[in-house]
Amino acid sequence: MTQAEPSSSPRADADPGNSLPRHVAIIMDGNGRWAQRRGLPRIEGHRHGVDTVRRTTEKCAALGIEALTLYCFSSENWKRPPVELDFLMHLLEQYLVEERRTLIDNGLRLNMIGRRDRLPAGVLRELEITQQLCADHTGMQLVLAVDYGGRAEIVDAVRQLAAKAQRGELQPDAIDEAMFSEHLYTAGLPDPDLLIRTGGDMRVSNYLLWQISYAELWVTDRSWPDFREEDLMQAIQDFSGRQRRFGGLVPG
Ligand code: IPE
Ligand code: IPE
Ligand code: MG
């Protein structure tokens, strides 16, 4: 397939029927390897990754994307050494303070998905403040996946539904896909249309397992700190050229 040059207005250029993704989800991977290649400690990769988060968020908002979900910390990432965990939690808290300007200037809404009970109090406090500041915004929904695991999310949804059934508020037969979706952390968001992974690995690492059932996958070898606007535009351009069939047949 011949790809057109990346354009700053893919909605206008795209093939009719498959234009701009409404929801982009990103697995921001490769920070540690980026740093190690430069003889730096792994945490330097995370630090540089924050700049990529800001640039990517601003670009997605400017393009008119409705939701951007960023995988910041998985429920499996607790296996890492304490010094890296401390740094990551500190970085997240700092992000929630220092990026308020970006969120306000771009009119963004902010949400965090994942389990809260293992997160440091400082992170939860700054999240609360930042969410309050963004409460009246109507722009792109920025969703941070923190202590997030797709399987844990599904288990949490099942527990909620089972509890409702036990209380007699719900007949098991009434549970359908739409109702199940409304019990996930992402309730109210459209499913991701485009899933981007940096760092080159061809796996989903427990990310949005239910929601990505028909997402278009786009993987680059480039590490997250090196991911640039051109890469994002290339991903969106490639997305626009894909034929999404959802199990059906090509019209005509
Ligand atoms: C992604 O980068 C960020 C987190 C998982 C927190 P990594 O830290 O996984 O970097 P690599 O994959 O080891 O290079
Ligand atoms: C996925 O990256 C999680 C985040 C980007 C936050 P990992 O580095 O944890 O994934 P694996 O271990 O390579 O599958
Ligand atoms: Mg990794």
PDB file of C-alpha atoms and ligand atoms in Angstrom, residues 27-37 42 45-46 71-74 77 80 84 88 197-199 201 203 223-225, ligand 1:
ATOM      1  CA  ILE A  27       1.769   1.899  25.401  1.00  0.00           C
ATOM      2  CA  MET A  28       4.653   4.236  26.190  1.00  0.00           C
ATOM      3  CA  ASP A  29       7.481   1.695  26.278  1.00  0.00           C
ATOM      4  CA  GLY A  30      11.249   1.683  25.869  1.00  0.00           C
ATOM      5  CA  ASN A  31      12.234   4.367  28.401  1.00  0.00           C
ATOM      6  CA  GLY A  32      14.728   2.181  30.256  1.00  0.00           C
ATOM      7  CA  ARG A  33      16.417   0.905  27.099  1.00  0.00           C
ATOM      8  CA  TRP A  34      16.582   4.463  25.730  1.00  0.00           C
ATOM      9  CA  ALA A  35      18.545   5.517  28.824  1.00  0.00           C
ATOM     10  CA  GLN A  36      20.739   2.420  28.952  1.00  0.00           C
ATOM     11  CA  ARG A  37      21.802   2.912  25.337  1.00  0.00           C
ATOM     12  CA  ARG A  42      16.880   3.884  33.542  1.00  0.00           C
ATOM     13  CA  GLY A  45      14.428   7.557  30.257  1.00  0.00           C
ATOM     14  CA  HIS A  46      11.288   8.059  32.335  1.00  0.00           C
ATOM     15  CA  TYR A  71      -0.231   3.538  29.845  1.00  0.00           C
ATOM     16  CA  CYS A  72       1.873   5.078  32.604  1.00  0.00           C
ATOM     17  CA  PHE A  73       2.251   2.217  35.081  1.00  0.00           C
ATOM     18  CA  SER A  74       0.899  -1.309  34.912  1.00  0.00           C
ATOM     19  CA  ASN A  77       5.240  -2.838  37.136  1.00  0.00           C
ATOM     20  CA  ARG A  80      10.458  -3.388  39.629  1.00  0.00           C
ATOM     21  CA  GLU A  84      12.610   2.812  40.224  1.00  0.00           C
ATOM     22  CA  LEU A  88       8.084   6.711  38.935  1.00  0.00           C
ATOM     23  CA  ARG A 197       3.159   0.884  21.101  1.00  0.00           C
ATOM     24  CA  THR A 198       6.684   2.291  21.185  1.00  0.00           C
ATOM     25  CA  GLY A 199       9.809   0.265  21.995  1.00  0.00           C
ATOM     26  CA  ASP A 201       7.585  -5.223  21.344  1.00  0.00           C
ATOM     27  CA  ARG A 203       2.435  -7.468  22.691  1.00  0.00           C
ATOM     28  CA  SER A 223      11.557   4.377  22.176  1.00  0.00           C
ATOM     29  CA  TRP A 224       9.025   6.597  23.922  1.00  0.00           C
ATOM     30  CA  PRO A 225      11.487   9.444  24.681  1.00  0.00           C
TER      31      PRO A 225
HETATM   32  C1  IPE B   1       7.958   2.125  29.965  1.00  0.00           C
HETATM   33  O1  IPE B   1       9.333   2.011  29.830  1.00  0.00           O
HETATM   34  C2  IPE B   1       7.557   2.847  31.227  1.00  0.00           C
HETATM   35  C3  IPE B   1       7.051   1.966  32.287  1.00  0.00           C
HETATM   36  C4  IPE B   1       6.779   0.709  32.133  1.00  0.00           C
HETATM   37  C5  IPE B   1       6.831   2.563  33.583  1.00  0.00           C
HETATM   38  P1  IPE B   1      10.145   0.808  30.468  1.00  0.00           P
HETATM   39  O2  IPE B   1      10.616   1.216  31.829  1.00  0.00           O
HETATM   40  O3  IPE B   1       9.365  -0.442  30.436  1.00  0.00           O
HETATM   41  O4  IPE B   1      11.381   0.739  29.496  1.00  0.00           O
HETATM   42  P2  IPE B   1      12.026  -0.572  28.881  1.00  0.00           P
HETATM   43  O5  IPE B   1      10.935  -1.337  28.206  1.00  0.00           O
HETATM   44  O6  IPE B   1      12.618  -1.328  30.021  1.00  0.00           O
HETATM   45  O7  IPE B   1      13.033  -0.058  27.930  1.00  0.00           O
END
